[in-house]
Amino acid sequence: MGHNQLTNAGSLAPKFIMIQSRAQITVRYAETDMMGVVYHGSYLPWFEVGRTTLLKENGLSYRDLEAAGYLLPVLEVSVKYLKPARYDDVLTIVTTLAEKPILRIQLSYEVRRDDELLVTGQTSHAFIDREGRPVRPPANFTARMNELFSGRQP
Amino acid sequence: MGHNQLTNAGSLAPKFIMIQSRAQITVRYAETDMMGVVYHGSYLPWFEVGRTTLLKENGLSYRDLEAAGYLLPVLEVSVKYLKPARYDDVLTIVTTLAEKPILRIQLSYEVRRDDELLVTGQTSHAFIDREGRPVRPPANFTARMNELFSGRQP
Amino acid sequence: MGHNQLTNAGSLAPKFIMIQSRAQITVRYAETDMMGVVYHGSYLPWFEVGRTTLLKENGLSYRDLEAAGYLLPVLEVSVKYLKPARYDDVLTIVTTLAEKPILRIQLSYEVRRDDELLVTGQTSHAFIDREGRPVRPPANFTARMNELFSGRQP
Amino acid sequence: MGHNQLTNAGSLAPKFIMIQSRAQITVRYAETDMMGVVYHGSYLPWFEVGRTTLLKENGLSYRDLEAAGYLLPVLEVSVKYLKPARYDDVLTIVTTLAEKPILRIQLSYEVRRDDELLVTGQTSHAFIDREGRPVRPPANFTARMNELFSGRQP
């Protein structure tokens, strides 16, 4: 759980808690385009790597969620491209869950090459079942989120 | 030029002109994911098909622009997913250029399956040269945009 | 069925029948890489477009086959790259089923730009069910193949 | 250089040397398709990760080779799919250069999930320049290959 950023401004102040995770990827040749840099669409799978990692580091496997019948499709995505990433770059995907998810899960992303911020993005998600109907999050997901955002982590 | 939507609210009123284009694609198996529907990242290449078509239908080839040293990278993209598209669906990408581009080119997109609106999106772009420096649009691009947005089309 | 190539060398000679189909695609920017040409992996989705088209033109929808529980995964693929395709090229995928499929379905592909042969490939496939077990082809598939390869087409 | 497999059957016997490298990837959601498993085309970028790793582990950066004007396109690829890989699987790509490359570079690949062999493949490559003309390998590449296949590694 060492990747989580827990900030507590003092016992009397309201707590500000956010969950953050870092994943590292190396740019593949397939992820470039003829502009000579990374294709703008290639960042979406990396965001996905970011959120898979964030869930996993916090004890939740998206694979298991799906196996239990809970799907978490992307409802919205937005991306800003500040600087291009290039083939063979080692990049860090910083994924942040800033608020305890109620109906929607809102995640934000930064793609960094060392100190340089290359790309930022956001996604929002909601749980659906196999038939595509909106459903409440699974109990273990809700319990884990309550735990994480209470600041009472083991 | 039959795809352009030209609306002129009368000779005394300010003109409202927008450029619109329709492209058709059939969903490929490669564009789906294990959720059983189209992968959310697959829409970005379709938006690109949409803007390539819009430029081409208006006498501008993006291929020729690049050959002349003008690149038009994506600076921002946003997408809303309303309903899933599925393998083998025949989809229409409606691409709209609502304003004459000055520094930035702003495009919006609708992905439709017959009467159903599945996905909406926006991209913004600016011209750069091969070294990645911002540049003015090429003369033929500016001339064509002036022509299109003056309402004096051939 | 006009795309099928039926060659019958005479009533006494053995019949040589093959099923062939042509699909057209325009190269997308997303399908290129930093080499400035089409990424070598982009041809695999095009082969898939080719075989979907071949089945459809012969009255068989792969979508319907899957809906009925029959999956047709790729067991082997091979590709030879003779000349590069480029962004915005209009390409023809020529797909050929040279033999009546018994246990395996063997397809071959040519990717052409006008008269130029750019890429050749082969895939082989076999039907499985949703649990991944090998199964006999569905009855309508077998019936249609018998019909096509008998030369007694409507 | 610990990943190289050097087998020397004795000082009087001919030496059998091969260069081998292992790269690890975790399957991304984007790499699956509606069959519920990894899309067959997704293995090609993984082979590429394999050969980039093999070169890098042996002191050769493909990125630097390209920067120096040497491109190494895929001339042929073949793949056999034995068992499906699934989302979130941790896979090992074993890449082997079995012979000292003369005109062509021949690589083979195994995709493994622990002890299970899922997929095998081969690619062949040759150096070209930016204009697409066949060229001799760069001097540092040839020198390194001579060194590696002589068995006189540091």
Coordinates of C-alpha atoms in Angstrom, one line a residue:
Chain A
M1 CA 0.0 0.0 0.0
G2 CA 3.1 2.2 0.0
H3 CA 2.1 4.0 -3.2
N4 CA -1.0 5.6 -1.6
Q5 CA -0.7 9.2 -0.8
L6 CA -2.4 9.9 2.4
T7 CA -2.5 13.5 3.6
N8 CA -4.1 14.4 6.8
A9 CA -3.8 18.1 7.6
G10 CA -4.3 17.5 11.4
S11 CA -6.7 15.9 13.7
L12 CA -9.1 18.8 13.8
A13 CA -9.0 19.6 10.1
P14 CA -11.1 17.7 7.6
K15 CA -9.0 14.9 6.1
F16 CA -7.9 15.0 2.5
I17 CA -7.3 11.5 1.2
M18 CA -6.5 10.4 -2.3
I19 CA -5.4 7.1 -3.7
Q20 CA -2.5 7.2 -6.1
S21 CA -0.6 4.6 -8.0
R22 CA 2.4 4.6 -10.3
A23 CA 2.9 2.2 -13.2
Q24 CA 5.8 2.1 -15.6
I25 CA 5.7 1.2 -19.3
T26 CA 8.2 1.3 -22.1
V27 CA 6.9 2.7 -25.4
R28 CA 6.5 0.0 -28.1
Y29 CA 7.2 0.5 -31.8
A30 CA 3.6 -0.4 -32.5
E31 CA 2.5 2.5 -30.4
T32 CA 4.1 5.1 -32.6
D33 CA 2.8 6.5 -35.9
M34 CA 4.3 8.1 -39.0
M35 CA 4.6 11.5 -37.1
G36 CA 7.6 9.8 -35.5
V37 CA 6.1 9.9 -32.0
V38 CA 3.5 8.0 -30.0
Y39 CA 0.1 7.8 -31.6
H40 CA -2.4 9.8 -29.6
G41 CA -4.7 6.8 -29.2
S42 CA -1.9 4.8 -27.5
Y43 CA -2.3 6.6 -24.2
L44 CA -5.8 5.1 -23.6
P45 CA -4.4 1.5 -23.0
W46 CA -1.8 3.1 -20.8
F47 CA -4.5 4.8 -18.7
E48 CA -6.0 1.3 -18.4
V49 CA -2.7 -0.1 -17.2
G50 CA -2.7 2.8 -14.7
R51 CA -6.1 2.0 -13.2
T52 CA -5.6 -1.8 -13.2
T53 CA -2.5 -1.1 -11.2
L54 CA -4.2 1.3 -8.8
L55 CA -7.0 -1.3 -8.1
K56 CA -4.5 -4.1 -7.7
E57 CA -2.2 -2.2 -5.4
N58 CA -5.3 -1.6 -3.3
G59 CA -6.3 -5.2 -3.0
L60 CA -8.9 -5.2 -5.9
S61 CA -8.4 -7.2 -9.0
Y62 CA -10.3 -5.9 -12.0
R63 CA -10.0 -9.4 -13.5
D64 CA -11.8 -10.8 -10.4
L65 CA -14.5 -8.1 -10.6
E66 CA -15.2 -9.1 -14.2
A67 CA -15.2 -12.8 -13.3
A68 CA -17.8 -12.0 -10.6
G69 CA -20.0 -10.3 -13.3
Y70 CA -19.1 -6.6 -12.7
L71 CA -17.9 -4.6 -15.7
L72 CA -16.5 -1.1 -15.4
P73 CA -16.7 0.5 -18.8
V74 CA -15.3 3.9 -19.7
L75 CA -18.2 6.4 -19.8
E76 CA -16.0 9.4 -20.6
V77 CA -12.4 10.1 -21.4
S78 CA -10.5 13.3 -22.0
V79 CA -6.8 13.7 -22.8
K80 CA -4.5 16.7 -23.2
Y81 CA -1.2 16.2 -25.1
L82 CA 1.5 18.5 -23.9
K83 CA 4.6 17.0 -25.2
P84 CA 5.2 13.9 -27.4
A85 CA 6.4 10.6 -26.0
R86 CA 8.8 8.6 -28.2
Y87 CA 9.7 5.0 -29.0
D88 CA 11.6 3.2 -26.2
D89 CA 10.8 6.0 -23.7
V90 CA 10.3 4.7 -20.2
L91 CA 7.2 6.4 -18.9
T92 CA 5.4 6.6 -15.6
I93 CA 1.6 6.6 -15.5
V94 CA 0.4 8.3 -12.3
T95 CA -3.2 7.4 -11.6
T96 CA -5.2 9.2 -9.0
L97 CA -8.6 8.5 -7.4
A98 CA -9.3 11.8 -5.7
E99 CA -12.7 11.1 -4.3
K100 CA -14.5 8.1 -2.8
P101 CA -16.6 6.8 -5.7
I102 CA -20.3 6.9 -5.1
L103 CA -22.1 6.4 -8.4
R104 CA -19.3 7.2 -10.7
I105 CA -15.6 6.4 -10.4
Q106 CA -13.5 9.4 -11.5
L107 CA -9.8 8.8 -12.2
S108 CA -7.1 11.2 -13.4
Y109 CA -3.8 10.4 -15.1
E110 CA -0.5 11.9 -15.7
V111 CA 2.0 10.4 -18.1
R112 CA 5.5 11.5 -17.1
R113 CA 9.0 11.0 -18.5
D114 CA 11.2 11.6 -15.5
D115 CA 10.4 15.2 -14.5
E116 CA 8.5 16.1 -17.7
L117 CA 4.7 16.0 -17.8
L118 CA 3.8 14.8 -21.2
V119 CA 0.1 14.0 -21.1
T120 CA -2.9 14.4 -18.7
G121 CA -6.2 12.7 -18.8
Q122 CA -9.4 11.8 -17.0
T123 CA -11.8 8.8 -17.2
S124 CA -15.1 8.2 -15.6
H125 CA -16.7 4.8 -15.1
A126 CA -19.7 3.1 -13.6
F127 CA -20.4 -0.5 -12.8
I128 CA -22.7 -2.5 -15.2
D129 CA -23.7 -6.1 -15.3
R130 CA -23.1 -8.6 -18.2
E131 CA -26.4 -7.4 -19.8
G132 CA -25.2 -3.8 -19.7
R133 CA -27.5 -2.6 -16.9
P134 CA -26.2 -0.2 -14.3
V135 CA -25.6 -1.9 -10.9
R136 CA -24.3 -1.0 -7.5
P137 CA -20.6 -1.7 -7.0
P138 CA -19.8 -5.1 -5.6
A139 CA -19.6 -5.3 -1.8
N140 CA -15.9 -5.9 -1.6
F141 CA -15.2 -2.8 -3.8
T142 CA -17.4 -0.6 -1.6
A143 CA -15.9 -1.9 1.6
R144 CA -12.4 -1.4 0.4
M145 CA -13.2 2.2 -0.8
N146 CA -14.8 3.0 2.6
E147 CA -11.7 1.7 4.3
L148 CA -9.3 3.6 2.0
F149 CA -11.1 6.9 2.3
S150 CA -11.6 6.6 6.0
G151 CA -7.8 6.9 6.5
R152 CA -8.0 3.7 8.6
Q153 CA -5.8 1.6 6.5
P154 CA -4.0 -1.3 7.8
Chain B
M1 CA -19.2 19.3 -51.7
G2 CA -22.7 17.9 -51.2
H3 CA -22.0 16.9 -47.6
N4 CA -21.4 20.4 -46.4
Q5 CA -24.2 21.9 -44.3
L6 CA -24.5 25.5 -45.2
T7 CA -27.1 27.5 -43.3
N8 CA -27.7 31.2 -44.2
A9 CA -30.3 32.8 -42.0
G10 CA -31.0 35.5 -44.5
S11 CA -29.0 38.3 -46.3
L12 CA -29.1 40.7 -43.4
A13 CA -28.5 38.2 -40.6
P14 CA -25.0 37.0 -39.8
K15 CA -24.3 33.8 -41.6
F16 CA -23.9 30.5 -39.8
I17 CA -21.8 28.1 -41.7
M18 CA -20.4 24.8 -40.7
I19 CA -18.6 22.1 -42.6
Q20 CA -19.8 18.6 -42.1
S21 CA -18.8 15.2 -43.5
R22 CA -20.0 11.6 -43.1
A23 CA -17.8 8.6 -43.3
Q24 CA -18.9 5.0 -43.0
I25 CA -17.0 2.2 -41.3
T26 CA -17.8 -1.5 -40.4
V27 CA -16.6 -2.6 -37.0
R28 CA -13.7 -5.0 -37.1
Y29 CA -13.2 -7.9 -34.7
A30 CA -9.9 -6.4 -33.7
E31 CA -11.7 -3.3 -32.5
T32 CA -13.7 -5.2 -29.9
D33 CA -12.6 -6.2 -26.4
M34 CA -13.5 -8.9 -23.9
M35 CA -16.5 -6.9 -22.8
G36 CA -18.0 -8.1 -26.0
V37 CA -18.4 -4.6 -27.5
V38 CA -16.1 -2.1 -29.2
Y39 CA -13.0 -1.1 -27.2
H40 CA -13.3 2.5 -26.0
G41 CA -10.0 3.4 -27.6
S42 CA -11.1 2.2 -31.1
Y43 CA -13.2 5.3 -31.6
L44 CA -10.1 7.5 -31.9
P45 CA -8.9 6.0 -35.2
W46 CA -12.5 6.4 -36.4
F47 CA -12.5 10.1 -35.6
E48 CA -9.4 10.3 -37.6
V49 CA -11.2 8.6 -40.5
G50 CA -13.8 11.3 -40.0
R51 CA -11.5 14.2 -40.3
T52 CA -9.5 12.8 -43.1
T53 CA -12.8 12.5 -45.0
L54 CA -13.9 16.0 -44.1
L55 CA -10.6 17.5 -45.4
K56 CA -10.7 15.3 -48.5
E57 CA -14.3 16.2 -49.4
N58 CA -13.3 19.8 -49.1
G59 CA -10.4 19.6 -51.4
L60 CA -7.6 19.2 -48.8
S61 CA -5.6 16.0 -48.6
Y62 CA -4.0 15.5 -45.2
R63 CA -1.5 13.2 -46.9
D64 CA -0.4 16.1 -49.1
L65 CA -0.3 18.5 -46.1
E66 CA 2.2 16.2 -44.4
A67 CA 4.2 15.7 -47.6
A68 CA 4.5 19.5 -47.7
G69 CA 5.9 19.4 -44.1
Y70 CA 2.7 20.4 -42.2
L71 CA 1.7 18.1 -39.3
L72 CA -1.6 18.4 -37.5
P73 CA -1.3 16.6 -34.2
V74 CA -4.1 16.1 -31.8
L75 CA -3.8 18.5 -28.8
E76 CA -6.9 17.5 -27.0
V77 CA -9.5 14.8 -27.3
S78 CA -12.6 14.0 -25.3
V79 CA -15.2 11.2 -25.8
K80 CA -18.5 10.4 -24.3
Y81 CA -19.7 6.8 -24.6
L82 CA -23.5 6.6 -24.7
K83 CA -24.2 3.2 -26.1
P84 CA -21.9 0.4 -27.2
A85 CA -21.1 -0.4 -30.8
R86 CA -20.6 -4.0 -31.7
Y87 CA -18.7 -6.2 -34.1
D88 CA -19.9 -5.9 -37.7
D89 CA -22.0 -2.9 -37.0
V90 CA -22.1 -0.4 -39.9
L91 CA -21.5 3.0 -38.3
T92 CA -21.5 6.6 -39.6
I93 CA -18.9 9.0 -38.3
V94 CA -20.4 12.6 -38.6
T95 CA -17.5 15.1 -38.4
T96 CA -18.2 18.8 -38.0
L97 CA -16.0 21.8 -38.3
A98 CA -18.2 24.5 -36.8
E99 CA -15.9 27.5 -36.9
K100 CA -13.3 28.8 -39.2
P101 CA -10.0 27.7 -37.7
I102 CA -7.7 30.5 -36.6
L103 CA -5.0 29.2 -34.3
R104 CA -6.7 25.9 -33.4
I105 CA -8.8 23.6 -35.4
Q106 CA -11.8 22.3 -33.4
L107 CA -13.7 19.3 -34.7
S108 CA -16.6 17.4 -33.2
Y109 CA -17.8 13.9 -34.0
E110 CA -20.9 11.8 -33.7
V111 CA -20.8 8.0 -34.1
R112 CA -24.2 6.8 -35.2
R113 CA -25.8 3.4 -36.0
D114 CA -28.7 4.3 -38.1
D115 CA -30.8 6.6 -35.9
E116 CA -28.9 5.8 -32.7
L117 CA -26.3 8.2 -31.4
L118 CA -23.6 6.0 -29.8
V119 CA -20.7 8.2 -29.1
T120 CA -19.8 11.9 -29.3
G121 CA -16.3 13.5 -29.2
Q122 CA -14.2 16.5 -29.9
T123 CA -10.6 17.0 -30.9
S124 CA -8.5 20.1 -31.2
H125 CA -5.4 20.5 -33.4
A126 CA -2.8 23.0 -34.5
F127 CA -0.2 22.9 -37.3
I128 CA 3.4 22.1 -36.4
D129 CA 6.4 21.5 -38.6
R130 CA 8.6 18.4 -38.8
E131 CA 10.7 19.7 -35.8
G132 CA 7.5 20.1 -33.7
R133 CA 7.4 23.9 -33.8
P134 CA 4.0 25.6 -34.1
V135 CA 3.5 27.1 -37.6
R136 CA 0.9 29.0 -39.5
P137 CA -1.4 26.8 -41.6
P138 CA -0.3 26.3 -45.1
A139 CA -1.6 28.9 -47.6
N140 CA -3.9 26.5 -49.5
F141 CA -5.5 25.4 -46.2
T142 CA -6.2 29.0 -45.2
A143 CA -7.5 29.9 -48.6
R144 CA -9.8 27.0 -48.7
M145 CA -11.1 27.7 -45.2
N146 CA -11.7 31.3 -46.1
E147 CA -13.6 30.2 -49.1
L148 CA -15.7 27.6 -47.3
F149 CA -16.6 29.9 -44.4
S150 CA -17.4 32.8 -46.7
G151 CA -20.3 30.9 -48.1
R152 CA -19.0 31.6 -51.6
Q153 CA -18.4 28.0 -52.6
P154 CA -18.3 27.0 -56.2
Chain C
M1 CA -21.9 -14.3 -55.7
G2 CA -20.2 -12.5 -58.6
H3 CA -16.9 -12.4 -56.8
N4 CA -16.4 -16.1 -56.7
Q5 CA -14.0 -17.5 -59.2
L6 CA -15.3 -20.7 -60.6
T7 CA -13.1 -22.5 -63.0
N8 CA -14.4 -25.7 -64.6
A9 CA -11.9 -27.1 -67.0
G10 CA -14.6 -29.1 -68.8
S11 CA -17.2 -31.7 -68.0
L12 CA -14.8 -34.7 -68.1
A13 CA -11.9 -33.0 -66.2
P14 CA -11.9 -32.7 -62.4
K15 CA -13.4 -29.4 -61.3
F16 CA -11.2 -26.7 -59.8
I17 CA -13.2 -24.4 -57.6
M18 CA -12.1 -21.7 -55.3
I19 CA -13.9 -19.0 -53.5
Q20 CA -12.5 -15.6 -53.7
S21 CA -13.6 -12.2 -52.4
R22 CA -12.3 -8.6 -52.6
A23 CA -12.6 -6.0 -49.8
Q24 CA -11.3 -2.5 -50.0
I25 CA -9.8 -0.5 -47.2
T26 CA -8.2 2.9 -46.9
V27 CA -5.1 3.0 -44.7
R28 CA -5.6 4.9 -41.4
Y29 CA -3.0 7.1 -39.7
A30 CA -3.3 4.8 -36.7
E31 CA -2.2 1.9 -38.8
T32 CA 1.2 3.5 -39.6
D33 CA 4.3 3.5 -37.4
M34 CA 7.4 5.7 -37.1
M35 CA 9.0 4.0 -40.0
G36 CA 6.6 6.1 -42.0
V37 CA 4.7 3.2 -43.5
V38 CA 2.0 0.7 -42.4
Y39 CA 2.9 -1.1 -39.2
H40 CA 3.4 -4.8 -40.0
G41 CA 0.8 -5.9 -37.4
S42 CA -1.9 -3.8 -39.1
Y43 CA -2.3 -6.3 -41.9
L44 CA -3.9 -8.9 -39.5
P45 CA -7.1 -6.9 -38.9
W46 CA -7.3 -6.4 -42.7
F47 CA -7.0 -10.2 -43.3
E48 CA -9.9 -10.4 -40.9
V49 CA -11.9 -7.8 -42.9
G50 CA -11.1 -10.0 -45.9
R51 CA -12.5 -13.2 -44.4
T52 CA -15.5 -11.5 -42.9
T53 CA -16.3 -10.2 -46.4
L54 CA -15.7 -13.6 -48.0
L55 CA -18.1 -15.3 -45.6
K56 CA -20.7 -12.6 -46.0
E57 CA -20.6 -12.6 -49.8
N58 CA -21.2 -16.3 -49.6
G59 CA -24.2 -16.0 -47.4
L60 CA -22.5 -16.7 -44.1
S61 CA -22.3 -14.1 -41.4
Y62 CA -19.5 -14.6 -38.9
R63 CA -21.4 -12.5 -36.4
D64 CA -24.3 -14.9 -36.6
L65 CA -22.0 -17.9 -36.3
E66 CA -20.6 -16.4 -33.0
A67 CA -24.1 -15.6 -31.9
A68 CA -24.9 -19.3 -32.4
G69 CA -22.0 -20.3 -30.2
Y70 CA -19.4 -21.1 -32.9
L71 CA -16.1 -19.4 -32.7
L72 CA -13.5 -19.5 -35.4
P73 CA -10.1 -18.5 -33.9
V74 CA -6.9 -18.1 -35.8
L75 CA -4.7 -21.2 -35.2
E76 CA -1.8 -20.1 -37.5
V77 CA -0.9 -17.0 -39.4
S78 CA 1.9 -16.2 -41.7
V79 CA 2.7 -13.0 -43.6
K80 CA 5.3 -11.9 -46.2
Y81 CA 5.9 -8.2 -46.6
L82 CA 7.0 -7.4 -50.2
K83 CA 6.4 -3.6 -50.4
P84 CA 5.2 -1.2 -47.8
A85 CA 1.7 0.3 -47.9
R86 CA 1.3 3.9 -46.8
Y87 CA -1.2 6.2 -45.1
D88 CA -4.3 7.0 -47.2
D89 CA -3.5 4.2 -49.7
V90 CA -6.6 2.5 -51.1
L91 CA -5.9 -1.2 -50.8
T92 CA -7.6 -4.3 -52.0
I93 CA -7.6 -7.4 -49.8
V94 CA -8.1 -10.5 -52.0
T95 CA -9.1 -13.5 -49.8
T96 CA -9.1 -17.0 -51.2
L97 CA -10.6 -20.2 -49.9
A98 CA -8.9 -22.7 -52.2
E99 CA -10.2 -25.9 -50.7
K100 CA -13.4 -27.1 -49.1
P101 CA -12.7 -26.9 -45.4
I102 CA -12.8 -30.3 -43.6
L103 CA -11.3 -30.0 -40.2
R104 CA -9.4 -26.8 -40.8
I105 CA -10.2 -23.7 -42.8
Q106 CA -7.3 -22.5 -44.8
L107 CA -7.4 -19.0 -46.2
S108 CA -4.9 -17.0 -48.2
Y109 CA -4.6 -13.3 -48.7
E110 CA -3.1 -10.8 -51.1
V111 CA -3.0 -7.1 -50.2
R112 CA -2.8 -5.1 -53.5
R113 CA -2.5 -1.4 -54.4
D114 CA -3.8 -1.3 -57.9
D115 CA -1.5 -3.7 -59.8
E116 CA 1.2 -3.9 -57.1
L117 CA 1.2 -6.9 -54.8
L118 CA 2.3 -5.6 -51.4
V119 CA 1.7 -8.4 -48.9
T120 CA 0.7 -12.0 -49.0
G121 CA -0.6 -14.1 -46.1
Q122 CA -2.3 -17.3 -44.9
T123 CA -4.4 -18.1 -41.9
S124 CA -5.8 -21.4 -40.6
H125 CA -8.8 -21.8 -38.4
A126 CA -11.0 -24.4 -36.7
F127 CA -14.4 -24.1 -35.0
I128 CA -14.5 -24.2 -31.2
D129 CA -17.4 -23.6 -28.8
R130 CA -17.6 -21.0 -26.1
E131 CA -15.6 -23.2 -23.7
G132 CA -12.8 -23.6 -26.2
R133 CA -13.5 -27.2 -27.2
P134 CA -13.1 -28.2 -30.8
V135 CA -16.5 -28.7 -32.5
R136 CA -17.8 -29.7 -35.9
P137 CA -18.7 -26.7 -38.1
P138 CA -22.4 -25.6 -37.8
A139 CA -24.7 -27.3 -40.2
N140 CA -25.4 -24.2 -42.3
F141 CA -21.7 -23.6 -42.8
T142 CA -21.1 -27.2 -44.0
A143 CA -24.1 -27.1 -46.2
R144 CA -23.0 -23.9 -47.8
M145 CA -19.5 -25.1 -48.3
N146 CA -20.8 -28.3 -50.0
E147 CA -22.9 -26.2 -52.2
L148 CA -20.1 -23.8 -53.1
F149 CA -17.6 -26.5 -53.8
S150 CA -19.9 -28.6 -55.8
G151 CA -20.1 -25.9 -58.4
R152 CA -23.9 -26.1 -58.1
Q153 CA -24.4 -22.6 -57.0
P154 CA -27.7 -20.8 -57.6
Chain D
M1 CA 24.5 -10.5 -20.2
G2 CA 23.2 -13.2 -17.9
H3 CA 20.2 -14.0 -20.1
N4 CA 22.3 -15.4 -22.9
Q5 CA 22.4 -19.1 -23.3
L6 CA 25.9 -20.1 -24.2
T7 CA 26.4 -23.8 -24.8
N8 CA 29.9 -25.0 -25.6
A9 CA 30.1 -28.7 -26.0
G10 CA 33.8 -28.8 -25.4
S11 CA 36.9 -27.3 -26.8
L12 CA 37.2 -29.8 -29.7
A13 CA 33.6 -29.9 -30.7
P14 CA 32.0 -27.2 -32.8
K15 CA 30.4 -24.5 -30.6
F16 CA 26.7 -24.1 -30.5
I17 CA 25.9 -20.6 -29.5
M18 CA 22.5 -18.9 -29.4
I19 CA 21.4 -15.6 -28.0
Q20 CA 18.3 -15.6 -25.9
S21 CA 16.4 -13.0 -23.9
R22 CA 13.3 -12.9 -21.7
A23 CA 10.9 -10.1 -21.5
Q24 CA 7.8 -9.9 -19.3
I25 CA 4.5 -8.3 -20.1
T26 CA 1.1 -8.2 -18.4
V27 CA -1.9 -8.5 -20.8
R28 CA -3.8 -5.3 -21.2
Y29 CA -7.6 -5.1 -21.6
A30 CA -7.0 -3.4 -25.0
E31 CA -5.2 -6.5 -26.2
T32 CA -8.3 -8.8 -25.8
D33 CA -11.2 -9.2 -28.2
M34 CA -14.8 -10.3 -27.9
M35 CA -13.7 -14.0 -27.9
G36 CA -12.8 -13.2 -24.3
V37 CA -9.1 -13.9 -24.8
V38 CA -6.1 -12.1 -26.3
Y39 CA -6.6 -10.9 -29.9
H40 CA -4.3 -12.9 -32.2
G41 CA -2.8 -9.7 -33.6
S42 CA -1.6 -8.6 -30.1
Y43 CA 1.3 -11.0 -30.1
L44 CA 3.1 -9.1 -32.8
P45 CA 3.8 -6.1 -30.6
W46 CA 5.0 -8.5 -27.9
F47 CA 7.4 -10.2 -30.3
E48 CA 8.7 -6.7 -30.9
V49 CA 9.1 -6.1 -27.2
G50 CA 11.1 -9.4 -27.2
R51 CA 13.5 -8.4 -29.9
T52 CA 14.0 -4.9 -28.5
T53 CA 14.9 -6.5 -25.2
L54 CA 17.2 -9.0 -26.9
L55 CA 19.1 -6.2 -28.7
K56 CA 19.2 -4.0 -25.6
E57 CA 20.5 -6.8 -23.3
N58 CA 23.3 -7.4 -25.8
G59 CA 24.4 -3.8 -26.0
L60 CA 22.5 -2.7 -29.1
S61 CA 19.7 -0.2 -28.9
Y62 CA 17.2 -0.4 -31.8
R63 CA 16.3 3.3 -31.1
D64 CA 20.0 4.2 -31.7
L65 CA 20.1 2.1 -34.8
E66 CA 17.1 4.0 -36.3
A67 CA 18.6 7.3 -35.2
A68 CA 21.7 6.4 -37.2
G69 CA 19.5 5.7 -40.2
Y70 CA 19.2 1.9 -40.1
L71 CA 15.7 0.5 -40.2
L72 CA 15.0 -3.2 -39.5
P73 CA 11.6 -3.9 -40.9
V74 CA 9.8 -7.2 -40.6
L75 CA 10.0 -9.2 -43.9
E76 CA 8.1 -12.2 -42.7
V77 CA 6.2 -13.3 -39.7
S78 CA 4.6 -16.5 -38.7
V79 CA 2.7 -17.4 -35.5
K80 CA 1.2 -20.6 -34.1
Y81 CA -1.5 -20.2 -31.4
L82 CA -1.5 -23.2 -29.1
K83 CA -3.5 -21.9 -26.1
P84 CA -5.1 -18.6 -25.5
A85 CA -3.6 -15.9 -23.2
R86 CA -6.1 -13.9 -21.1
Y87 CA -6.4 -10.4 -19.6
D88 CA -4.0 -9.7 -16.7
D89 CA -1.9 -12.8 -17.4
V90 CA 1.7 -12.3 -16.7
L91 CA 3.5 -13.6 -19.8
T92 CA 7.2 -14.2 -20.7
I93 CA 8.4 -13.6 -24.2
V94 CA 11.4 -15.8 -24.9
T95 CA 13.3 -14.4 -27.9
T96 CA 16.0 -16.4 -29.6
L97 CA 18.6 -15.5 -32.2
A98 CA 19.9 -18.9 -33.1
E99 CA 22.3 -18.0 -35.9
K100 CA 24.7 -15.2 -36.5
P101 CA 22.8 -12.9 -38.9
I102 CA 24.4 -12.5 -42.3
L103 CA 21.9 -11.0 -44.8
R104 CA 18.8 -11.8 -42.8
I105 CA 18.1 -11.7 -39.1
Q106 CA 16.0 -14.7 -38.0
L107 CA 14.4 -14.5 -34.6
S108 CA 12.1 -17.0 -32.9
Y109 CA 9.7 -16.4 -30.1
E110 CA 7.9 -18.3 -27.4
V111 CA 5.1 -16.8 -25.3
R112 CA 4.8 -18.6 -22.0
R113 CA 2.6 -18.4 -18.9
D114 CA 4.7 -20.0 -16.3
D115 CA 5.3 -23.6 -17.6
E116 CA 2.7 -23.4 -20.3
L117 CA 3.7 -22.6 -23.9
L118 CA 0.9 -20.5 -25.4
V119 CA 2.3 -19.2 -28.7
T120 CA 5.3 -19.7 -30.9
G121 CA 6.5 -17.4 -33.7
Q122 CA 9.3 -16.4 -36.1
T123 CA 10.2 -13.2 -37.8
S124 CA 12.9 -12.3 -40.3
H125 CA 14.4 -8.9 -40.9
A126 CA 16.9 -7.1 -43.0
F127 CA 18.4 -3.7 -42.7
I128 CA 17.3 -0.9 -45.0
D129 CA 18.0 2.8 -45.1
R130 CA 15.5 5.7 -44.8
E131 CA 14.8 5.4 -48.5
G132 CA 13.9 1.8 -48.2
R133 CA 17.1 0.4 -49.9
P134 CA 18.7 -2.7 -48.6
V135 CA 21.9 -1.9 -46.8
R136 CA 24.7 -3.7 -44.9
P137 CA 24.1 -3.8 -41.1
P138 CA 25.8 -1.0 -39.2
A139 CA 29.4 -1.7 -38.2
N140 CA 28.6 -1.8 -34.4
F141 CA 25.9 -4.4 -35.0
T142 CA 28.2 -6.6 -37.1
A143 CA 31.0 -6.3 -34.6
R144 CA 28.7 -7.1 -31.7
M145 CA 27.3 -10.2 -33.5
N146 CA 30.8 -11.4 -34.3
E147 CA 31.7 -11.0 -30.7
L148 CA 28.5 -12.8 -29.4
F149 CA 28.7 -15.7 -31.8
S150 CA 32.4 -16.2 -31.2
G151 CA 31.8 -17.1 -27.7
R152 CA 34.4 -14.6 -26.6
Q153 CA 32.0 -12.5 -24.6
P154 CA 33.2 -10.3 -21.7

